[in-house]
PDB file of C-alpha atoms and ligand atoms in Angstrom:
ATOM      1  CA  MET A   1     -43.091 151.296  19.772  1.00 95.00           C
ATOM      2  CA  PHE A   2     -42.175 148.193  21.118  1.00 98.00           C
ATOM      3  CA  GLN A   3     -44.202 145.174  23.562  1.00 98.00           C
ATOM      4  CA  VAL A   4     -41.963 144.096  25.989  1.00 98.00           C
ATOM      5  CA  THR A   5     -43.051 141.462  28.231  1.00 98.00           C
ATOM      6  CA  PHE A   6     -40.730 139.804  30.781  1.00 98.00           C
ATOM      7  CA  LEU A   7     -41.715 136.050  31.130  1.00 98.00           C
ATOM      8  CA  GLY A   8     -38.317 134.898  33.774  1.00 98.00           C
ATOM      9  CA  THR A   9     -36.666 137.435  35.454  1.00 98.00           C
ATOM     10  CA  GLY A  10     -34.787 134.883  38.096  1.00 96.00           C
ATOM     11  CA  ALA A  11     -31.103 133.997  37.623  1.00 94.00           C
ATOM     12  CA  THR A  12     -30.238 130.926  37.393  1.00 87.00           C
ATOM     13  CA  VAL A  13     -32.451 128.923  39.273  1.00 90.00           C
ATOM     14  CA  PRO A  14     -36.324 129.143  39.464  1.00 92.00           C
ATOM     15  CA  SER A  15     -37.733 130.651  42.706  1.00 92.00           C
ATOM     16  CA  ALA A  16     -41.801 131.193  43.582  1.00 91.00           C
ATOM     17  CA  ASP A  17     -41.906 134.228  42.018  1.00 92.00           C
ATOM     18  CA  ARG A  18     -38.822 134.467  39.268  1.00 96.00           C
ATOM     19  CA  GLY A  19     -38.983 131.925  36.328  1.00 96.00           C
ATOM     20  CA  LEU A  20     -35.730 131.646  34.182  1.00 97.00           C
ATOM     21  CA  SER A  21     -34.751 134.310  31.652  1.00 98.00           C
ATOM     22  CA  SER A  22     -36.424 135.095  28.706  1.00 98.00           C
ATOM     23  CA  LEU A  23     -38.308 137.772  27.224  1.00 98.00           C
ATOM     24  CA  MET A  24     -40.706 138.656  24.281  1.00 98.00           C
ATOM     25  CA  VAL A  25     -40.958 141.428  22.199  1.00 98.00           C
ATOM     26  CA  GLU A  26     -43.382 142.600  20.205  1.00 97.00           C
ATOM     27  CA  HIS A  27     -43.920 144.701  17.150  1.00 97.00           C
ATOM     28  CA  GLU A  28     -46.421 144.866  15.270  1.00 94.00           C
ATOM     29  CA  ALA A  29     -47.494 141.509  13.960  1.00 93.00           C
ATOM     30  CA  THR A  30     -43.760 140.691  14.550  1.00 96.00           C
ATOM     31  CA  ARG A  31     -43.436 138.444  18.001  1.00 96.00           C
ATOM     32  CA  VAL A  32     -39.489 137.317  18.900  1.00 97.00           C
ATOM     33  CA  LEU A  33     -38.744 135.648  21.183  1.00 98.00           C
ATOM     34  CA  VAL A  34     -35.297 136.472  23.658  1.00 98.00           C
ATOM     35  CA  ASP A  35     -33.924 133.815  25.448  1.00 98.00           C
ATOM     36  CA  CYS A  36     -36.373 130.848  26.598  1.00 98.00           C
ATOM     37  CA  GLY A  37     -35.323 129.615  30.000  1.00 98.00           C
ATOM     38  CA  GLU A  38     -36.797 126.414  31.527  1.00 96.00           C
ATOM     39  CA  GLY A  39     -40.784 127.049  32.601  1.00 96.00           C
ATOM     40  CA  THR A  40     -41.206 130.114  29.063  1.00 97.00           C
ATOM     41  CA  LEU A  41     -44.198 127.727  28.117  1.00 96.00           C
ATOM     42  CA  ARG A  42     -46.310 128.060  30.804  1.00 96.00           C
ATOM     43  CA  GLN A  43     -45.122 131.477  31.511  1.00 97.00           C
ATOM     44  CA  ILE A  44     -46.055 132.210  28.258  1.00 96.00           C
ATOM     45  CA  ARG A  45     -49.521 130.444  28.796  1.00 94.00           C
ATOM     46  CA  LYS A  46     -49.963 132.502  31.685  1.00 96.00           C
ATOM     47  CA  ALA A  47     -48.921 135.801  30.526  1.00 96.00           C
ATOM     48  CA  HIS A  48     -51.873 134.473  27.723  1.00 95.00           C
ATOM     49  CA  LEU A  49     -49.860 135.626  24.820  1.00 94.00           C
ATOM     50  CA  GLY A  50     -50.452 132.153  23.489  1.00 87.00           C
ATOM     51  CA  MET A  51     -48.590 130.680  20.439  1.00 86.00           C
ATOM     52  CA  ARG A  52     -49.578 132.196  16.954  1.00 86.00           C
ATOM     53  CA  ARG A  53     -46.867 133.746  15.346  1.00 88.00           C
ATOM     54  CA  LEU A  54     -44.223 132.483  17.724  1.00 91.00           C
ATOM     55  CA  ASP A  55     -41.370 131.404  15.553  1.00 93.00           C
ATOM     56  CA  ARG A  56     -38.432 133.031  16.421  1.00 97.00           C
ATOM     57  CA  VAL A  57     -36.314 133.063  18.778  1.00 98.00           C
ATOM     58  CA  LEU A  58     -33.115 134.916  19.844  1.00 98.00           C
ATOM     59  CA  LEU A  59     -30.110 133.262  22.286  1.00 98.00           C
ATOM     60  CA  THR A  60     -27.998 135.694  24.027  1.00 98.00           C
ATOM     61  CA  HIS A  61     -25.250 132.921  25.022  1.00 98.00           C
ATOM     62  CA  GLY A  62     -25.403 129.188  25.681  1.00 97.00           C
ATOM     63  CA  HIS A  63     -25.922 128.899  29.393  1.00 97.00           C
ATOM     64  CA  LEU A  64     -28.702 126.447  30.795  1.00 96.00           C
ATOM     65  CA  ASP A  65     -30.596 128.886  32.778  1.00 96.00           C
ATOM     66  CA  HIS A  66     -31.305 130.529  28.522  1.00 98.00           C
ATOM     67  CA  VAL A  67     -32.065 128.000  27.201  1.00 98.00           C
ATOM     68  CA  LEU A  68     -34.066 124.341  28.518  1.00 97.00           C
ATOM     69  CA  GLY A  69     -37.084 125.823  27.487  1.00 97.00           C
ATOM     70  CA  LEU A  70     -36.875 125.486  23.840  1.00 97.00           C
ATOM     71  CA  ALA A  71     -37.313 121.797  24.373  1.00 96.00           C
ATOM     72  CA  GLY A  72     -41.387 122.449  25.585  1.00 94.00           C
ATOM     73  CA  ILE A  73     -41.881 124.968  23.286  1.00 94.00           C
ATOM     74  CA  ALA A  74     -40.363 123.302  20.107  1.00 93.00           C
ATOM     75  CA  SER A  75     -42.051 120.401  20.821  1.00 90.00           C
ATOM     76  CA  THR A  76     -45.559 122.074  21.915  1.00 90.00           C
ATOM     77  CA  LEU A  77     -45.531 124.116  18.331  1.00 88.00           C
ATOM     78  CA  GLU A  78     -44.899 120.272  16.589  1.00 85.00           C
ATOM     79  CA  LEU A  79     -47.812 119.057  18.717  1.00 84.00           C
ATOM     80  CA  TRP A  80     -49.768 121.775  17.468  1.00 80.00           C
ATOM     81  CA  ASP A  81     -48.684 121.099  13.420  1.00 69.00           C
ATOM     82  CA  GLN A  82     -47.391 125.210  14.159  1.00 65.00           C
ATOM     83  CA  ALA A  83     -46.843 125.626  10.104  1.00 70.00           C
ATOM     84  CA  SER A  84     -44.968 128.950  10.457  1.00 80.00           C
ATOM     85  CA  GLY A  85     -42.020 126.076  12.275  1.00 90.00           C
ATOM     86  CA  LEU A  86     -39.868 128.045  14.407  1.00 94.00           C
ATOM     87  CA  THR A  87     -36.200 129.730  13.569  1.00 97.00           C
ATOM     88  CA  ILE A  88     -33.524 129.959  16.307  1.00 98.00           C
ATOM     89  CA  HIS A  89     -30.779 132.824  16.418  1.00 98.00           C
ATOM     90  CA  GLY A  90     -27.515 133.055  17.977  1.00 98.00           C
ATOM     91  CA  SER A  91     -24.152 133.034  19.063  1.00 97.00           C
ATOM     92  CA  ASP A  92     -22.213 129.290  17.532  1.00 97.00           C
ATOM     93  CA  THR A  93     -21.858 127.737  20.023  1.00 97.00           C
ATOM     94  CA  ALA A  94     -25.536 128.749  21.936  1.00 98.00           C
ATOM     95  CA  LEU A  95     -26.743 127.751  18.265  1.00 98.00           C
ATOM     96  CA  GLN A  96     -25.155 124.021  19.340  1.00 98.00           C
ATOM     97  CA  VAL A  97     -26.752 123.586  22.642  1.00 98.00           C
ATOM     98  CA  ALA A  98     -29.820 124.251  21.145  1.00 98.00           C
ATOM     99  CA  ARG A  99     -29.125 121.696  18.346  1.00 97.00           C
ATOM    100  CA  THR A 100     -27.642 118.874  20.228  1.00 97.00           C
ATOM    101  CA  LEU A 101     -30.938 120.033  23.139  1.00 97.00           C
ATOM    102  CA  LEU A 102     -34.091 119.157  20.210  1.00 96.00           C
ATOM    103  CA  ASP A 103     -31.935 116.739  17.954  1.00 95.00           C
ATOM    104  CA  GLN A 104     -30.569 114.464  20.620  1.00 95.00           C
ATOM    105  CA  VAL A 105     -33.358 115.078  23.509  1.00 94.00           C
ATOM    106  CA  VAL A 106     -36.732 116.287  21.935  1.00 93.00           C
ATOM    107  CA  TRP A 107     -36.724 114.432  18.022  1.00 92.00           C
ATOM    108  CA  PRO A 108     -33.831 111.633  18.611  1.00 93.00           C
ATOM    109  CA  GLU A 109     -35.240 109.615  16.363  1.00 90.00           C
ATOM    110  CA  ASP A 110     -36.718 111.028  12.779  1.00 86.00           C
ATOM    111  CA  GLY A 111     -36.578 114.757  13.323  1.00 89.00           C
ATOM    112  CA  PRO A 112     -38.794 117.871  13.807  1.00 89.00           C
ATOM    113  CA  ALA A 113     -42.023 117.290  11.899  1.00 88.00           C
ATOM    114  CA  ILE A 114     -42.376 121.305  12.143  1.00 90.00           C
ATOM    115  CA  ARG A 115     -39.386 123.444  10.050  1.00 92.00           C
ATOM    116  CA  VAL A 116     -36.622 124.618  12.240  1.00 94.00           C
ATOM    117  CA  GLU A 117     -33.838 126.686  11.448  1.00 96.00           C
ATOM    118  CA  TYR A 118     -30.388 128.082  13.300  1.00 98.00           C
ATOM    119  CA  GLN A 119     -29.104 131.279  12.524  1.00 98.00           C
ATOM    120  CA  GLU A 120     -25.801 131.930  13.262  1.00 98.00           C
ATOM    121  CA  VAL A 121     -25.609 135.870  14.171  1.00 97.00           C
ATOM    122  CA  LYS A 122     -23.162 137.809  12.432  1.00 88.00           C
ATOM    123  CA  ARG A 123     -21.551 140.796  13.556  1.00 82.00           C
ATOM    124  CA  ASP A 124     -22.459 143.122  10.825  1.00 76.00           C
ATOM    125  CA  SER A 125     -25.010 141.479   8.923  1.00 86.00           C
ATOM    126  CA  PRO A 126     -28.755 141.895  10.707  1.00 95.00           C
ATOM    127  CA  VAL A 127     -30.840 139.770  12.128  1.00 97.00           C
ATOM    128  CA  LEU A 128     -34.528 140.072  11.212  1.00 97.00           C
ATOM    129  CA  ASP A 129     -34.518 143.657   8.655  1.00 96.00           C
ATOM    130  CA  GLN A 130     -38.270 143.498   7.282  1.00 94.00           C
ATOM    131  CA  ASN A 131     -42.382 144.717   8.111  1.00 91.00           C
ATOM    132  CA  GLY A 132     -40.531 148.361   9.248  1.00 93.00           C
ATOM    133  CA  LEU A 133     -38.012 146.532  12.811  1.00 96.00           C
ATOM    134  CA  ARG A 134     -34.846 146.269  12.144  1.00 97.00           C
ATOM    135  CA  ILE A 135     -32.399 143.769  15.009  1.00 98.00           C
ATOM    136  CA  THR A 136     -28.634 143.748  15.066  1.00 97.00           C
ATOM    137  CA  ALA A 137     -26.536 142.323  17.421  1.00 97.00           C
ATOM    138  CA  PHE A 138     -23.443 143.525  18.990  1.00 97.00           C
ATOM    139  CA  PRO A 139     -21.286 141.008  21.052  1.00 96.00           C
ATOM    140  CA  VAL A 140     -21.070 141.101  24.402  1.00 97.00           C
ATOM    141  CA  ARG A 141     -18.165 139.248  26.805  1.00 96.00           C
ATOM    142  CA  HIS A 142     -19.887 136.761  29.784  1.00 96.00           C
ATOM    143  CA  HIS A 143     -17.632 133.811  31.333  1.00 88.00           C
ATOM    144  CA  GLU A 144     -15.898 132.553  28.145  1.00 89.00           C
ATOM    145  CA  THR A 145     -19.178 132.119  26.544  1.00 94.00           C
ATOM    146  CA  HIS A 146     -20.058 133.185  22.177  1.00 95.00           C
ATOM    147  CA  SER A 147     -22.755 136.313  23.899  1.00 97.00           C
ATOM    148  CA  PHE A 148     -24.947 138.643  22.070  1.00 97.00           C
ATOM    149  CA  GLY A 149     -27.066 141.550  23.031  1.00 97.00           C
ATOM    150  CA  TYR A 150     -30.047 142.461  20.073  1.00 98.00           C
ATOM    151  CA  LEU A 151     -31.198 145.980  18.690  1.00 98.00           C
ATOM    152  CA  PHE A 152     -34.409 146.150  18.461  1.00 98.00           C
ATOM    153  CA  GLU A 153     -34.746 150.220  16.196  1.00 97.00           C
ATOM    154  CA  GLU A 154     -38.598 150.240  14.507  1.00 96.00           C
ATOM    155  CA  ALA A 155     -38.034 152.133  11.254  1.00 93.00           C
ATOM    156  CA  GLY A 156     -38.984 156.285  11.220  1.00 91.00           C
ATOM    157  CA  ARG A 157     -41.628 157.620  10.142  1.00 88.00           C
ATOM    158  CA  ARG A 158     -43.254 161.034   8.569  1.00 89.00           C
ATOM    159  CA  PRO A 159     -46.522 161.706   9.398  1.00 89.00           C
ATOM    160  CA  MET A 160     -48.843 164.067   7.930  1.00 91.00           C
ATOM    161  CA  ASP A 161     -48.721 167.913   9.148  1.00 93.00           C
ATOM    162  CA  VAL A 162     -52.469 168.003  10.297  1.00 92.00           C
ATOM    163  CA  GLY A 163     -52.055 172.167  10.950  1.00 93.00           C
ATOM    164  CA  LYS A 164     -50.675 172.096   6.650  1.00 93.00           C
ATOM    165  CA  LEU A 165     -53.968 169.533   6.190  1.00 93.00           C
ATOM    166  CA  GLU A 166     -56.358 171.898   7.595  1.00 92.00           C
ATOM    167  CA  GLU A 167     -54.435 175.334   5.601  1.00 92.00           C
ATOM    168  CA  LEU A 168     -53.845 172.937   1.872  1.00 91.00           C
ATOM    169  CA  GLY A 169     -58.321 172.597   2.810  1.00 91.00           C
ATOM    170  CA  VAL A 170     -57.656 168.532   2.935  1.00 91.00           C
ATOM    171  CA  PRO A 171     -60.625 167.830   4.829  1.00 89.00           C
ATOM    172  CA  ALA A 172     -60.396 165.048   7.566  1.00 88.00           C
ATOM    173  CA  GLY A 173     -61.783 161.256   6.850  1.00 88.00           C
ATOM    174  CA  PRO A 174     -61.071 159.302   2.950  1.00 89.00           C
ATOM    175  CA  ASP A 175     -59.098 161.981   1.113  1.00 88.00           C
ATOM    176  CA  ARG A 176     -56.582 162.213   3.520  1.00 89.00           C
ATOM    177  CA  HIS A 177     -56.404 157.975   2.744  1.00 90.00           C
ATOM    178  CA  ARG A 178     -55.712 158.479  -0.709  1.00 90.00           C
ATOM    179  CA  LEU A 179     -53.423 160.911  -0.494  1.00 92.00           C
ATOM    180  CA  THR A 180     -51.360 158.584   1.620  1.00 89.00           C
ATOM    181  CA  GLU A 181     -51.633 155.912  -1.116  1.00 90.00           C
ATOM    182  CA  LYS A 182     -51.205 157.551  -3.923  1.00 91.00           C
ATOM    183  CA  GLY A 183     -48.846 160.651  -3.226  1.00 92.00           C
ATOM    184  CA  SER A 184     -51.361 163.114  -4.433  1.00 93.00           C
ATOM    185  CA  ILE A 185     -55.130 164.284  -4.640  1.00 93.00           C
ATOM    186  CA  ASP A 186     -57.154 165.951  -6.538  1.00 92.00           C
ATOM    187  CA  LEU A 187     -59.425 168.428  -4.774  1.00 90.00           C
ATOM    188  CA  PRO A 188     -62.895 169.251  -5.719  1.00 89.00           C
ATOM    189  CA  ASP A 189     -61.724 173.462  -6.593  1.00 90.00           C
ATOM    190  CA  GLY A 190     -59.220 171.926  -9.175  1.00 91.00           C
ATOM    191  CA  ARG A 191     -56.004 172.136  -6.967  1.00 92.00           C
ATOM    192  CA  THR A 192     -53.824 168.883  -6.403  1.00 93.00           C
ATOM    193  CA  VAL A 193     -51.709 168.384  -2.948  1.00 93.00           C
ATOM    194  CA  ARG A 194     -48.840 166.819  -2.955  1.00 94.00           C
ATOM    195  CA  LEU A 195     -47.911 164.456   0.145  1.00 93.00           C
ATOM    196  CA  GLU A 196     -44.685 165.518   0.071  1.00 92.00           C
ATOM    197  CA  ASP A 197     -46.253 169.394   1.091  1.00 91.00           C
ATOM    198  CA  VAL A 198     -48.060 168.117   4.053  1.00 93.00           C
ATOM    199  CA  LEU A 199     -45.332 165.534   5.628  1.00 94.00           C
ATOM    200  CA  GLY A 200     -44.575 166.404   9.102  1.00 92.00           C
ATOM    201  CA  PRO A 201     -40.608 166.559  10.559  1.00 90.00           C
ATOM    202  CA  PRO A 202     -39.511 162.850  10.700  1.00 89.00           C
ATOM    203  CA  GLU A 203     -40.301 160.613  13.356  1.00 90.00           C
ATOM    204  CA  ARG A 204     -37.710 158.160  14.555  1.00 92.00           C
ATOM    205  CA  GLY A 205     -38.773 155.119  15.504  1.00 95.00           C
ATOM    206  CA  ALA A 206     -37.980 153.286  19.305  1.00 97.00           C
ATOM    207  CA  ARG A 207     -34.491 151.507  19.908  1.00 97.00           C
ATOM    208  CA  LEU A 208     -34.900 148.638  22.553  1.00 98.00           C
ATOM    209  CA  ALA A 209     -31.840 147.418  23.683  1.00 98.00           C
ATOM    210  CA  VAL A 210     -31.883 143.737  25.349  1.00 98.00           C
ATOM    211  CA  VAL A 211     -27.984 142.415  26.995  1.00 98.00           C
ATOM    212  CA  GLY A 212     -28.489 138.675  28.588  1.00 97.00           C
ATOM    213  CA  ASP A 213     -25.389 137.759  30.831  1.00 97.00           C
ATOM    214  CA  ALA A 214     -22.111 140.138  30.988  1.00 98.00           C
ATOM    215  CA  GLU A 215     -19.480 140.902  33.028  1.00 97.00           C
ATOM    216  CA  ARG A 216     -18.405 144.069  31.469  1.00 96.00           C
ATOM    217  CA  ILE A 217     -20.015 147.485  30.306  1.00 97.00           C
ATOM    218  CA  ASP A 218     -16.740 149.431  28.314  1.00 97.00           C
ATOM    219  CA  ASP A 219     -17.472 148.120  25.651  1.00 97.00           C
ATOM    220  CA  LEU A 220     -21.520 148.134  25.803  1.00 98.00           C
ATOM    221  CA  VAL A 221     -22.015 151.836  25.838  1.00 98.00           C
ATOM    222  CA  GLU A 222     -22.028 151.992  21.726  1.00 97.00           C
ATOM    223  CA  PRO A 223     -23.948 149.892  20.736  1.00 97.00           C
ATOM    224  CA  VAL A 224     -27.024 150.195  22.750  1.00 98.00           C
ATOM    225  CA  ARG A 225     -26.384 154.534  23.303  1.00 97.00           C
ATOM    226  CA  GLY A 226     -29.670 156.186  23.420  1.00 96.00           C
ATOM    227  CA  ALA A 227     -31.938 153.630  23.734  1.00 97.00           C
ATOM    228  CA  ASP A 228     -35.314 154.221  24.794  1.00 98.00           C
ATOM    229  CA  LEU A 229     -35.760 151.350  26.817  1.00 98.00           C
ATOM    230  CA  LEU A 230     -32.209 148.859  27.731  1.00 98.00           C
ATOM    231  CA  VAL A 231     -33.007 145.682  29.612  1.00 98.00           C
ATOM    232  CA  ILE A 232     -30.156 144.380  31.324  1.00 98.00           C
ATOM    233  CA  GLU A 233     -28.825 141.428  33.716  1.00 97.00           C
ATOM    234  CA  ALA A 234     -27.820 142.829  37.560  1.00 97.00           C
ATOM    235  CA  THR A 235     -27.290 139.648  39.258  1.00 96.00           C
ATOM    236  CA  TYR A 236     -26.868 140.888  42.570  1.00 96.00           C
ATOM    237  CA  VAL A 237     -26.070 144.463  44.479  1.00 97.00           C
ATOM    238  CA  THR A 238     -23.040 146.353  44.687  1.00 96.00           C
ATOM    239  CA  ALA A 239     -21.732 144.552  48.506  1.00 96.00           C
ATOM    240  CA  ASP A 240     -21.489 141.353  46.354  1.00 96.00           C
ATOM    241  CA  GLU A 241     -18.977 142.923  43.464  1.00 96.00           C
ATOM    242  CA  GLY A 242     -16.937 140.373  44.003  1.00 97.00           C
ATOM    243  CA  THR A 243     -19.511 137.375  43.493  1.00 95.00           C
ATOM    244  CA  ALA A 244     -20.415 139.529  40.629  1.00 95.00           C
ATOM    245  CA  ARG A 245     -16.691 139.422  38.671  1.00 95.00           C
ATOM    246  CA  SER A 246     -15.754 136.046  39.885  1.00 95.00           C
ATOM    247  CA  ARG A 247     -19.302 134.879  38.406  1.00 95.00           C
ATOM    248  CA  GLY A 248     -18.491 136.649  35.234  1.00 96.00           C
ATOM    249  CA  HIS A 249     -22.070 139.116  36.124  1.00 97.00           C
ATOM    250  CA  LEU A 250     -22.740 142.666  36.289  1.00 97.00           C
ATOM    251  CA  THR A 251     -23.739 144.224  40.011  1.00 97.00           C
ATOM    252  CA  VAL A 252     -26.417 146.771  39.871  1.00 98.00           C
ATOM    253  CA  ARG A 253     -24.202 149.805  39.610  1.00 98.00           C
ATOM    254  CA  ASP A 254     -22.322 148.102  36.870  1.00 98.00           C
ATOM    255  CA  ALA A 255     -25.895 148.502  34.599  1.00 98.00           C
ATOM    256  CA  CYS A 256     -27.365 151.784  36.201  1.00 98.00           C
ATOM    257  CA  GLU A 257     -23.188 153.045  35.004  1.00 98.00           C
ATOM    258  CA  LEU A 258     -23.772 151.668  31.935  1.00 98.00           C
ATOM    259  CA  ALA A 259     -27.213 153.192  31.618  1.00 98.00           C
ATOM    260  CA  LYS A 260     -26.093 156.411  32.300  1.00 98.00           C
ATOM    261  CA  ARG A 261     -23.319 156.592  30.143  1.00 98.00           C
ATOM    262  CA  ALA A 262     -24.700 155.289  27.200  1.00 98.00           C
ATOM    263  CA  GLU A 263     -27.663 158.065  27.975  1.00 97.00           C
ATOM    264  CA  VAL A 264     -30.511 155.847  27.745  1.00 98.00           C
ATOM    265  CA  ARG A 265     -33.388 156.887  28.502  1.00 97.00           C
ATOM    266  CA  ARG A 266     -35.243 153.781  30.807  1.00 97.00           C
ATOM    267  CA  LEU A 267     -33.741 151.027  32.712  1.00 98.00           C
ATOM    268  CA  LEU A 268     -34.664 147.684  33.436  1.00 98.00           C
ATOM    269  CA  LEU A 269     -32.929 145.462  35.430  1.00 98.00           C
ATOM    270  CA  THR A 270     -33.384 141.832  35.325  1.00 98.00           C
ATOM    271  CA  HIS A 271     -32.360 138.485  35.640  1.00 97.00           C
ATOM    272  CA  GLN A 272     -31.549 138.507  40.044  1.00 92.00           C
ATOM    273  CA  SER A 273     -30.850 136.669  42.750  1.00 88.00           C
ATOM    274  CA  SER A 274     -34.006 135.128  44.818  1.00 88.00           C
ATOM    275  CA  ARG A 275     -31.333 135.870  47.560  1.00 90.00           C
ATOM    276  CA  TYR A 276     -32.448 139.716  47.944  1.00 94.00           C
ATOM    277  CA  ASP A 277     -35.026 141.478  48.363  1.00 93.00           C
ATOM    278  CA  PRO A 278     -36.774 143.815  45.095  1.00 92.00           C
ATOM    279  CA  GLU A 279     -37.884 147.066  46.995  1.00 94.00           C
ATOM    280  CA  ALA A 280     -34.015 146.678  48.069  1.00 95.00           C
ATOM    281  CA  VAL A 281     -32.628 146.623  44.443  1.00 96.00           C
ATOM    282  CA  ARG A 282     -35.206 148.895  43.283  1.00 97.00           C
ATOM    283  CA  ARG A 283     -33.876 151.755  45.615  1.00 97.00           C
ATOM    284  CA  GLU A 284     -30.018 151.043  44.912  1.00 97.00           C
ATOM    285  CA  ALA A 285     -30.636 150.669  41.380  1.00 98.00           C
ATOM    286  CA  GLN A 286     -32.642 154.193  41.775  1.00 97.00           C
ATOM    287  CA  GLU A 287     -30.192 155.709  43.622  1.00 97.00           C
ATOM    288  CA  PHE A 288     -27.554 155.595  40.761  1.00 97.00           C
ATOM    289  CA  PHE A 289     -29.805 156.626  37.319  1.00 98.00           C
ATOM    290  CA  PRO A 290     -33.483 157.580  38.639  1.00 97.00           C
ATOM    291  CA  ALA A 291     -35.066 155.944  35.848  1.00 96.00           C
ATOM    292  CA  ALA A 292     -34.289 152.411  36.655  1.00 97.00           C
ATOM    293  CA  GLU A 293     -36.510 149.692  37.199  1.00 97.00           C
ATOM    294  CA  ILE A 294     -36.612 145.708  38.628  1.00 97.00           C
ATOM    295  CA  ALA A 295     -38.384 143.710  35.677  1.00 97.00           C
ATOM    296  CA  LYS A 296     -41.247 141.311  37.523  1.00 96.00           C
ATOM    297  CA  ASP A 297     -42.005 137.992  36.031  1.00 97.00           C
ATOM    298  CA  PHE A 298     -45.219 139.346  33.311  1.00 98.00           C
ATOM    299  CA  ASP A 299     -43.964 143.176  33.809  1.00 98.00           C
ATOM    300  CA  ARG A 300     -45.901 144.505  30.502  1.00 98.00           C
ATOM    301  CA  VAL A 301     -43.214 147.104  29.434  1.00 97.00           C
ATOM    302  CA  ARG A 302     -43.146 149.518  26.192  1.00 97.00           C
ATOM    303  CA  ALA A 303     -40.078 151.035  24.803  1.00 96.00           C
ATOM    304  CA  GLU A 304     -41.861 154.584  22.819  1.00 94.00           C
ATOM    305  CA  ALA A 305     -39.042 156.714  21.035  1.00 93.00           C
ATOM    306  CA  SER A 306     -38.809 159.640  22.592  1.00 82.00           C
ATOM    307  CA  ALA A 307     -40.533 163.144  21.222  1.00 66.00           C
ATOM    308  CA  GLY A 308     -38.326 165.344  19.626  1.00 52.00           C
TER     309      GLY A 308
HETATM  310 ZN1   ZN B 401     -27.935 133.367  33.841  1.00 77.30          ZN
HETATM  311 ZN1   ZN B 402     -24.886 132.648  31.494  1.00 77.30          ZN
END
């Protein structure tokens, strides 16, 4: 299960209600920030998420409305002497923007007192693969940038089947824990029960796809296919399609069309222009894709694997 907290859902300039692009993905003890627009630090504090274990940022691209907040996060981590430091992942050009901001504005003289690492995202190697969480990246076309979207996949598991445990007479409680840990247990009547005798069918883990700014959807269908939750920009309503095309953004209909073609279960639209009434955008989106919603700052949403 992934927990997604929207920290900024506005496009290009912040409004009274919407900060600039950023969201936090939490999976067990791992926390990952995707994008870090201006004001993200304040949004994190306002959402009461705290700064602990906040040591990894994925950038979708290097436009300033997705990157400027890194300065505040990095200087605060240093101020608080966060030993875990900061790893920033992104394309070559996104990292160049991040590096310039941090090296020349935040730490122009002595460099950082915390560990800061820049990791260039490569298409074929995972961004992260640890503790049952795998993050991979896929290219996204947006306005001549080098952009990436990110797929978060939770490892599948095979839980014990309560019916089988009861059938074999394994009592609830510590015996079941021992069985999981050791792989087998000896029961008082002399029988040995092995873990594989009591496992249910394999269950797949949750799948979450996050796409930042984008100008077309045809090459995104396969990368986000079957996601339990897709988060993607929809800067313009369909009536403003011409503006969307000229500025390298998607319309609500584009994003919904992607969700439909890729058979995702749930769709959250973000990077919203302040010129629209969110309720009208929601109505438009749900006409195209009933499981669409419009993200607001501080919304918390779960991405869970479907049963079966
Ligand atoms: Zn943007
Ligand atoms: Zn952009």
